[in-house]
PDB file of C-alpha atoms in Angstrom:
ATOM      1  CA  SER X   1     -22.147 -11.912 -15.680  1.00 68.00           C
ATOM      2  CA  ALA X   2     -23.692  -9.167 -13.970  1.00 78.00           C
ATOM      3  CA  VAL X   3     -25.352  -6.520 -15.133  1.00 90.00           C
ATOM      4  CA  ILE X   4     -23.462  -3.078 -16.259  1.00 95.00           C
ATOM      5  CA  SER X   5     -24.764   0.675 -17.426  1.00 97.00           C
ATOM      6  CA  GLN X   6     -23.355   3.364 -18.123  1.00 98.00           C
ATOM      7  CA  LYS X   7     -24.641   7.115 -18.469  1.00 97.00           C
ATOM      8  CA  PRO X   8     -24.586   8.943 -20.093  1.00 98.00           C
ATOM      9  CA  SER X   9     -24.462   6.839 -23.709  1.00 97.00           C
ATOM     10  CA  ARG X  10     -23.370   9.552 -25.124  1.00 97.00           C
ATOM     11  CA  ASP X  11     -22.401  12.980 -25.447  1.00 98.00           C
ATOM     12  CA  ILE X  12     -21.130  15.712 -27.091  1.00 98.00           C
ATOM     13  CA  CYS X  13     -18.874  18.239 -25.256  1.00 97.00           C
ATOM     14  CA  GLN X  14     -17.172  21.778 -26.194  1.00 97.00           C
ATOM     15  CA  ARG X  15     -12.991  21.288 -25.524  1.00 97.00           C
ATOM     16  CA  GLY X  16     -12.150  22.875 -21.990  1.00 98.00           C
ATOM     17  CA  THR X  17     -15.300  21.282 -20.377  1.00 98.00           C
ATOM     18  CA  SER X  18     -15.379  17.725 -18.038  1.00 98.00           C
ATOM     19  CA  LEU X  19     -17.767  15.177 -18.345  1.00 98.00           C
ATOM     20  CA  THR X  20     -18.476  12.428 -15.666  1.00 98.00           C
ATOM     21  CA  ILE X  21     -19.623   8.769 -16.991  1.00 98.00           C
ATOM     22  CA  GLN X  22     -21.316   6.637 -14.330  1.00 98.00           C
ATOM     23  CA  CYS X  23     -20.744   3.354 -14.429  1.00 97.00           C
ATOM     24  CA  GLN X  24     -23.742   0.648 -12.102  1.00 97.00           C
ATOM     25  CA  VAL X  25     -23.162  -2.911 -12.014  1.00 95.00           C
ATOM     26  CA  ASP X  26     -26.356  -4.535 -10.372  1.00 93.00           C
ATOM     27  CA  SER X  27     -24.461  -6.761  -7.763  1.00 91.00           C
ATOM     28  CA  GLN X  28     -21.523  -6.345  -5.726  1.00 91.00           C
ATOM     29  CA  VAL X  29     -17.649  -6.655  -7.829  1.00 89.00           C
ATOM     30  CA  THR X  30     -14.478  -6.550  -6.093  1.00 86.00           C
ATOM     31  CA  MET X  31     -12.745  -4.822  -9.234  1.00 87.00           C
ATOM     32  CA  MET X  32     -14.073  -2.569 -11.682  1.00 94.00           C
ATOM     33  CA  PHE X  33     -11.735  -0.828 -14.626  1.00 95.00           C
ATOM     34  CA  TRP X  34     -11.859   1.841 -17.318  1.00 97.00           C
ATOM     35  CA  TYR X  35     -11.652   1.704 -21.215  1.00 97.00           C
ATOM     36  CA  ARG X  36     -10.682   4.041 -23.945  1.00 97.00           C
ATOM     37  CA  GLN X  37     -11.621   2.868 -27.386  1.00 96.00           C
ATOM     38  CA  GLN X  38     -10.324   5.291 -29.985  1.00 94.00           C
ATOM     39  CA  PRO X  39     -12.093   5.456 -33.337  1.00 90.00           C
ATOM     40  CA  GLY X  40     -10.682   2.380 -34.775  1.00 87.00           C
ATOM     41  CA  GLN X  41      -8.409   0.877 -31.768  1.00 90.00           C
ATOM     42  CA  SER X  42      -8.327  -1.951 -29.327  1.00 90.00           C
ATOM     43  CA  LEU X  43      -8.846  -1.071 -25.749  1.00 95.00           C
ATOM     44  CA  THR X  44      -6.625   0.860 -24.395  1.00 94.00           C
ATOM     45  CA  LEU X  45      -6.944   0.384 -19.725  1.00 95.00           C
ATOM     46  CA  ILE X  46      -6.946   3.900 -18.510  1.00 97.00           C
ATOM     47  CA  ALA X  47      -7.067   2.849 -14.541  1.00 96.00           C
ATOM     48  CA  THR X  48      -8.510  -0.097 -12.193  1.00 94.00           C
ATOM     49  CA  ALA X  49     -11.122   1.740  -9.598  1.00 94.00           C
ATOM     50  CA  ASN X  50     -10.209   0.670  -6.054  1.00 86.00           C
ATOM     51  CA  GLN X  51     -13.223   1.125  -4.121  1.00 86.00           C
ATOM     52  CA  GLY X  52     -12.166   2.582  -0.913  1.00 83.00           C
ATOM     53  CA  SER X  53      -8.639   3.902  -2.003  1.00 84.00           C
ATOM     54  CA  GLU X  54      -7.204   5.611  -5.550  1.00 89.00           C
ATOM     55  CA  ALA X  55      -7.581   4.178  -8.418  1.00 93.00           C
ATOM     56  CA  THR X  56      -4.402   2.583 -10.031  1.00 93.00           C
ATOM     57  CA  TYR X  57      -3.654   4.549 -13.165  1.00 96.00           C
ATOM     58  CA  GLU X  58      -1.755   3.099 -15.887  1.00 94.00           C
ATOM     59  CA  SER X  59       1.477   4.620 -18.162  1.00 94.00           C
ATOM     60  CA  GLY X  60       0.250   7.997 -20.074  1.00 95.00           C
ATOM     61  CA  PHE X  61      -3.094   8.648 -17.884  1.00 97.00           C
ATOM     62  CA  VAL X  62      -3.029  10.800 -14.732  1.00 96.00           C
ATOM     63  CA  ILE X  63      -5.493  11.839 -11.753  1.00 96.00           C
ATOM     64  CA  ASP X  64      -5.932  14.926 -12.840  1.00 97.00           C
ATOM     65  CA  LYS X  65      -7.179  14.321 -16.592  1.00 98.00           C
ATOM     66  CA  PHE X  66      -9.100  11.189 -15.343  1.00 98.00           C
ATOM     67  CA  PRO X  67      -9.921  11.309 -12.029  1.00 97.00           C
ATOM     68  CA  ILE X  68     -11.979   8.221 -10.622  1.00 97.00           C
ATOM     69  CA  SER X  69     -14.329   7.774  -7.851  1.00 95.00           C
ATOM     70  CA  ARG X  70     -15.261   4.196  -6.408  1.00 95.00           C
ATOM     71  CA  PRO X  71     -17.515   4.483  -3.151  1.00 93.00           C
ATOM     72  CA  ASN X  72     -18.838   1.501  -3.124  1.00 93.00           C
ATOM     73  CA  LEU X  73     -18.851  -2.028  -5.134  1.00 93.00           C
ATOM     74  CA  THR X  74     -21.417  -1.576  -7.425  1.00 94.00           C
ATOM     75  CA  PHE X  75     -20.923   2.652  -8.480  1.00 96.00           C
ATOM     76  CA  SER X  76     -18.316   4.303 -10.260  1.00 97.00           C
ATOM     77  CA  THR X  77     -17.435   7.499 -11.888  1.00 97.00           C
ATOM     78  CA  LEU X  78     -14.944   8.383 -14.230  1.00 98.00           C
ATOM     79  CA  THR X  79     -13.988  12.068 -15.119  1.00 98.00           C
ATOM     80  CA  VAL X  80     -12.604  13.206 -18.232  1.00 98.00           C
ATOM     81  CA  SER X  81     -11.523  17.059 -17.428  1.00 98.00           C
ATOM     82  CA  ASN X  82     -10.120  19.937 -19.667  1.00 98.00           C
ATOM     83  CA  MET X  83     -11.451  17.991 -22.341  1.00 97.00           C
ATOM     84  CA  SER X  84      -9.792  18.193 -26.434  1.00 97.00           C
ATOM     85  CA  PRO X  85     -11.205  16.834 -29.223  1.00 96.00           C
ATOM     86  CA  GLU X  86      -7.970  14.052 -28.839  1.00 96.00           C
ATOM     87  CA  ASP X  87     -10.424  12.964 -25.879  1.00 97.00           C
ATOM     88  CA  SER X  88     -13.151  11.999 -28.693  1.00 97.00           C
ATOM     89  CA  SER X  89     -13.409   8.097 -27.740  1.00 97.00           C
ATOM     90  CA  ILE X  90     -15.683   5.832 -26.554  1.00 97.00           C
ATOM     91  CA  TYR X  91     -15.271   5.175 -22.897  1.00 98.00           C
ATOM     92  CA  LEU X  92     -16.413   1.882 -21.239  1.00 98.00           C
ATOM     93  CA  CYS X  93     -16.149   0.676 -17.664  1.00 97.00           C
ATOM     94  CA  SER X  94     -15.859  -3.408 -16.996  1.00 96.00           C
ATOM     95  CA  ASP X  95     -16.193  -5.475 -14.090  1.00 93.00           C
ATOM     96  CA  ARG X  96     -14.022  -8.882 -13.110  1.00 86.00           C
ATOM     97  CA  LEU X  97     -16.033 -11.957 -11.966  1.00 79.00           C
ATOM     98  CA  GLY X  98     -14.668 -15.673 -12.379  1.00 76.00           C
ATOM     99  CA  PRO X  99     -11.525 -17.114 -11.103  1.00 80.00           C
ATOM    100  CA  TYR X 100      -9.738 -16.811 -14.455  1.00 82.00           C
ATOM    101  CA  ASN X 101     -10.526 -12.730 -14.502  1.00 84.00           C
ATOM    102  CA  GLU X 102     -12.982 -12.723 -17.149  1.00 89.00           C
ATOM    103  CA  GLN X 103     -14.337  -9.256 -17.351  1.00 92.00           C
ATOM    104  CA  PHE X 104     -17.421  -7.813 -18.955  1.00 94.00           C
ATOM    105  CA  PHE X 105     -17.881  -5.026 -20.376  1.00 96.00           C
ATOM    106  CA  GLY X 106     -20.685  -2.114 -20.280  1.00 97.00           C
ATOM    107  CA  PRO X 107     -22.629  -0.436 -23.097  1.00 97.00           C
ATOM    108  CA  GLY X 108     -20.108   2.187 -23.408  1.00 97.00           C
ATOM    109  CA  THR X 109     -20.279   6.054 -23.376  1.00 98.00           C
ATOM    110  CA  ARG X 110     -19.556   7.588 -26.347  1.00 97.00           C
ATOM    111  CA  LEU X 111     -17.990  11.182 -25.997  1.00 97.00           C
ATOM    112  CA  THR X 112     -17.394  13.772 -28.904  1.00 97.00           C
ATOM    113  CA  VAL X 113     -15.393  16.815 -27.858  1.00 97.00           C
ATOM    114  CA  LEU X 114     -15.886  19.624 -30.534  1.00 97.00           C
TER     115      LEU X 114
ATOM    116  CA  GLN Z   1       6.853  -4.973 -29.088  1.00 52.00           C
ATOM    117  CA  LYS Z   2       3.505  -5.167 -28.405  1.00 58.00           C
ATOM    118  CA  GLU Z   3       2.201  -8.041 -25.858  1.00 88.00           C
ATOM    119  CA  VAL Z   4      -0.634  -9.461 -27.782  1.00 94.00           C
ATOM    120  CA  GLU Z   5      -0.986  -9.956 -31.826  1.00 94.00           C
ATOM    121  CA  GLN Z   6      -3.819 -10.618 -34.106  1.00 95.00           C
ATOM    122  CA  ASN Z   7      -3.619 -11.329 -37.402  1.00 86.00           C
ATOM    123  CA  SER Z   8      -4.548  -8.636 -39.729  1.00 77.00           C
ATOM    124  CA  GLY Z   9      -7.963  -8.321 -41.828  1.00 82.00           C
ATOM    125  CA  PRO Z  10      -9.962  -7.496 -42.244  1.00 93.00           C
ATOM    126  CA  LEU Z  11     -11.286 -11.265 -42.823  1.00 95.00           C
ATOM    127  CA  SER Z  12     -14.105 -12.123 -45.032  1.00 96.00           C
ATOM    128  CA  VAL Z  13     -15.342 -15.453 -45.949  1.00 96.00           C
ATOM    129  CA  PRO Z  14     -18.765 -17.178 -47.309  1.00 97.00           C
ATOM    130  CA  GLU Z  15     -21.951 -17.947 -45.584  1.00 97.00           C
ATOM    131  CA  GLY Z  16     -21.339 -21.336 -44.035  1.00 97.00           C
ATOM    132  CA  ALA Z  17     -17.340 -21.733 -44.178  1.00 97.00           C
ATOM    133  CA  ILE Z  18     -15.072 -21.843 -41.347  1.00 97.00           C
ATOM    134  CA  ALA Z  19     -13.600 -18.554 -39.963  1.00 97.00           C
ATOM    135  CA  SER Z  20     -10.000 -18.973 -38.848  1.00 97.00           C
ATOM    136  CA  LEU Z  21      -9.074 -16.322 -36.278  1.00 97.00           C
ATOM    137  CA  ASN Z  22      -4.953 -16.167 -34.622  1.00 96.00           C
ATOM    138  CA  CYS Z  23      -3.091 -14.012 -31.924  1.00 96.00           C
ATOM    139  CA  THR Z  24      -0.025 -14.645 -30.429  1.00 96.00           C
ATOM    140  CA  TYR Z  25       1.141 -13.452 -26.932  1.00 95.00           C
ATOM    141  CA  SER Z  26       4.718 -12.441 -26.209  1.00 93.00           C
ATOM    142  CA  ASP Z  27       4.752 -13.405 -21.816  1.00 89.00           C
ATOM    143  CA  ARG Z  28       5.260 -16.839 -21.040  1.00 88.00           C
ATOM    144  CA  GLY Z  29       3.194 -16.007 -18.055  1.00 87.00           C
ATOM    145  CA  SER Z  30       0.111 -15.571 -19.370  1.00 89.00           C
ATOM    146  CA  GLN Z  31      -2.763 -17.697 -17.945  1.00 89.00           C
ATOM    147  CA  SER Z  32      -6.022 -16.895 -19.121  1.00 93.00           C
ATOM    148  CA  PHE Z  33      -6.919 -16.019 -22.640  1.00 95.00           C
ATOM    149  CA  PHE Z  34     -10.303 -14.623 -23.969  1.00 96.00           C
ATOM    150  CA  TRP Z  35     -11.762 -14.175 -27.357  1.00 98.00           C
ATOM    151  CA  TYR Z  36     -14.554 -10.960 -27.461  1.00 97.00           C
ATOM    152  CA  ARG Z  37     -16.935 -10.105 -30.371  1.00 98.00           C
ATOM    153  CA  GLN Z  38     -17.432  -6.392 -30.862  1.00 97.00           C
ATOM    154  CA  TYR Z  39     -20.225  -5.565 -33.474  1.00 97.00           C
ATOM    155  CA  SER Z  40     -20.211  -1.885 -34.528  1.00 94.00           C
ATOM    156  CA  GLY Z  41     -20.964   0.636 -32.108  1.00 92.00           C
ATOM    157  CA  LYS Z  42     -21.621  -1.898 -29.435  1.00 95.00           C
ATOM    158  CA  SER Z  43     -18.999  -3.044 -26.630  1.00 96.00           C
ATOM    159  CA  PRO Z  44     -17.635  -6.152 -26.337  1.00 96.00           C
ATOM    160  CA  GLU Z  45     -18.822  -9.309 -25.691  1.00 96.00           C
ATOM    161  CA  LEU Z  46     -17.262 -12.286 -24.215  1.00 96.00           C
ATOM    162  CA  ILE Z  47     -17.637 -15.445 -26.424  1.00 96.00           C
ATOM    163  CA  MET Z  48     -14.988 -17.888 -25.058  1.00 95.00           C
ATOM    164  CA  PHE Z  49     -12.161 -17.981 -22.678  1.00 94.00           C
ATOM    165  CA  ILE Z  50      -9.643 -20.509 -22.597  1.00 96.00           C
ATOM    166  CA  TYR Z  51      -6.836 -21.619 -19.813  1.00 93.00           C
ATOM    167  CA  SER Z  52      -5.621 -25.157 -20.318  1.00 92.00           C
ATOM    168  CA  ASN Z  53      -3.399 -26.465 -23.493  1.00 94.00           C
ATOM    169  CA  GLY Z  54      -5.823 -27.707 -26.179  1.00 95.00           C
ATOM    170  CA  ASP Z  55      -8.991 -27.262 -27.786  1.00 96.00           C
ATOM    171  CA  LYS Z  56     -12.464 -25.834 -26.168  1.00 96.00           C
ATOM    172  CA  GLU Z  57     -15.657 -26.044 -27.982  1.00 97.00           C
ATOM    173  CA  ASP Z  58     -18.763 -24.507 -27.280  1.00 95.00           C
ATOM    174  CA  GLY Z  59     -21.452 -24.562 -30.009  1.00 97.00           C
ATOM    175  CA  ARG Z  60     -19.811 -23.191 -33.638  1.00 97.00           C
ATOM    176  CA  PHE Z  61     -16.735 -21.703 -31.917  1.00 98.00           C
ATOM    177  CA  THR Z  62     -13.820 -23.725 -30.725  1.00 98.00           C
ATOM    178  CA  ALA Z  63     -10.870 -22.088 -29.106  1.00 97.00           C
ATOM    179  CA  GLN Z  64      -7.432 -23.751 -29.089  1.00 97.00           C
ATOM    180  CA  LEU Z  65      -4.569 -23.075 -27.117  1.00 97.00           C
ATOM    181  CA  ASN Z  66      -0.951 -23.951 -28.178  1.00 96.00           C
ATOM    182  CA  LYS Z  67       1.191 -22.647 -24.615  1.00 94.00           C
ATOM    183  CA  ALA Z  68       4.836 -23.794 -26.070  1.00 95.00           C
ATOM    184  CA  SER Z  69       3.934 -21.678 -29.048  1.00 95.00           C
ATOM    185  CA  GLN Z  70       2.400 -18.865 -27.416  1.00 95.00           C
ATOM    186  CA  TYR Z  71      -0.528 -19.236 -29.971  1.00 95.00           C
ATOM    187  CA  VAL Z  72      -3.976 -19.100 -29.201  1.00 97.00           C
ATOM    188  CA  SER Z  73      -7.273 -19.080 -31.851  1.00 97.00           C
ATOM    189  CA  LEU Z  74     -10.651 -19.273 -32.277  1.00 98.00           C
ATOM    190  CA  LEU Z  75     -12.466 -20.813 -34.859  1.00 98.00           C
ATOM    191  CA  ILE Z  76     -15.998 -20.850 -36.214  1.00 98.00           C
ATOM    192  CA  ARG Z  77     -17.543 -23.222 -37.459  1.00 98.00           C
ATOM    193  CA  ASP Z  78     -20.608 -22.505 -40.068  1.00 98.00           C
ATOM    194  CA  SER Z  79     -20.257 -18.949 -40.239  1.00 98.00           C
ATOM    195  CA  GLN Z  80     -23.435 -17.032 -40.381  1.00 97.00           C
ATOM    196  CA  PRO Z  81     -23.464 -13.265 -41.394  1.00 96.00           C
ATOM    197  CA  SER Z  82     -24.573 -12.361 -37.939  1.00 97.00           C
ATOM    198  CA  ASP Z  83     -21.187 -13.542 -37.043  1.00 97.00           C
ATOM    199  CA  SER Z  84     -19.521 -10.416 -38.694  1.00 97.00           C
ATOM    200  CA  ALA Z  85     -18.219  -8.415 -36.440  1.00 97.00           C
ATOM    201  CA  THR Z  86     -14.461  -7.757 -34.963  1.00 96.00           C
ATOM    202  CA  TYR Z  87     -13.113 -10.168 -32.744  1.00 97.00           C
ATOM    203  CA  LEU Z  88     -10.905  -9.309 -29.970  1.00 97.00           C
ATOM    204  CA  CYS Z  89      -8.067 -11.437 -28.290  1.00 97.00           C
ATOM    205  CA  ALA Z  90      -7.391 -10.640 -24.475  1.00 96.00           C
ATOM    206  CA  VAL Z  91      -4.617 -11.681 -22.776  1.00 94.00           C
ATOM    207  CA  ASN Z  92      -4.322 -12.426 -19.000  1.00 89.00           C
ATOM    208  CA  VAL Z  93      -0.904 -12.192 -17.629  1.00 76.00           C
ATOM    209  CA  ALA Z  94      -0.316 -14.395 -14.233  1.00 66.00           C
ATOM    210  CA  ASP Z  95      -0.195 -12.458 -11.069  1.00 69.00           C
ATOM    211  CA  ASP Z  96      -2.025 -10.288 -12.316  1.00 76.00           C
ATOM    212  CA  TYR Z  97      -5.792  -9.217 -13.115  1.00 83.00           C
ATOM    213  CA  LYS Z  98      -5.594  -6.729 -16.025  1.00 88.00           C
ATOM    214  CA  LEU Z  99      -6.322  -8.152 -19.384  1.00 91.00           C
ATOM    215  CA  SER Z 100      -3.998  -6.950 -22.528  1.00 92.00           C
ATOM    216  CA  PHE Z 101      -5.947  -6.224 -26.101  1.00 94.00           C
ATOM    217  CA  GLY Z 102      -4.958  -7.418 -29.034  1.00 95.00           C
ATOM    218  CA  ALA Z 103      -5.924  -4.713 -31.857  1.00 94.00           C
ATOM    219  CA  GLY Z 104      -8.495  -7.079 -32.869  1.00 95.00           C
ATOM    220  CA  THR Z 105      -9.464  -8.599 -36.845  1.00 96.00           C
ATOM    221  CA  THR Z 106     -12.441  -7.586 -38.696  1.00 96.00           C
ATOM    222  CA  VAL Z 107     -14.280 -10.440 -39.689  1.00 97.00           C
ATOM    223  CA  THR Z 108     -17.370 -10.101 -43.019  1.00 97.00           C
ATOM    224  CA  VAL Z 109     -18.770 -13.216 -43.312  1.00 97.00           C
ATOM    225  CA  ARG Z 110     -20.099 -13.201 -47.507  1.00 95.00           C
ATOM    226  CA  ALA Z 111     -24.449 -14.186 -47.617  1.00 89.00           C
TER     227      ALA Z 111
END
């Protein structure tokens, strides 16, 4: 599998501010995804990051709150905008490899909003 | 109705025993099935995937799939304390690249 890195690994932010999370893959991948994992919960897909076009958002997630960029096949960013304490979560990026849609995850970004 | 359901935990097993994890899914068009292991404070790690009915073995792990019953399971043989983690079942729906995740089952292996 490709090696995925994320920055920052964790952050503590004030409400009303924004944080941009970076995801870097060490090889070109066609599909990248962003997930949220709230405390004690499973993974919820936020959006699919599409190279060269707008991200595809899941129900309940909007571009104004979670703008995503995908400038090339190895990099993507997720911004959490106008944060509130409810945004405190782990944010994970993943890539899709293989013919059976296997996904591999980065180490995650642990976000705490005060 | 949730798309992917896992047996509620936590599941506690003695060291050396078999841990059995179950997962059911609602979409009959599902084609690929995945088991992820997530240690506390870490990201999910893919440990098994299966797409054909029957059993698939990898070391101490066996995945079992029964599409007619819409059921997939994971057996961990000779459980070790290092197997203590949350196990997430994920399902890929046909003609879609996305995964749907279950809520996870937390396994504790008692030494």
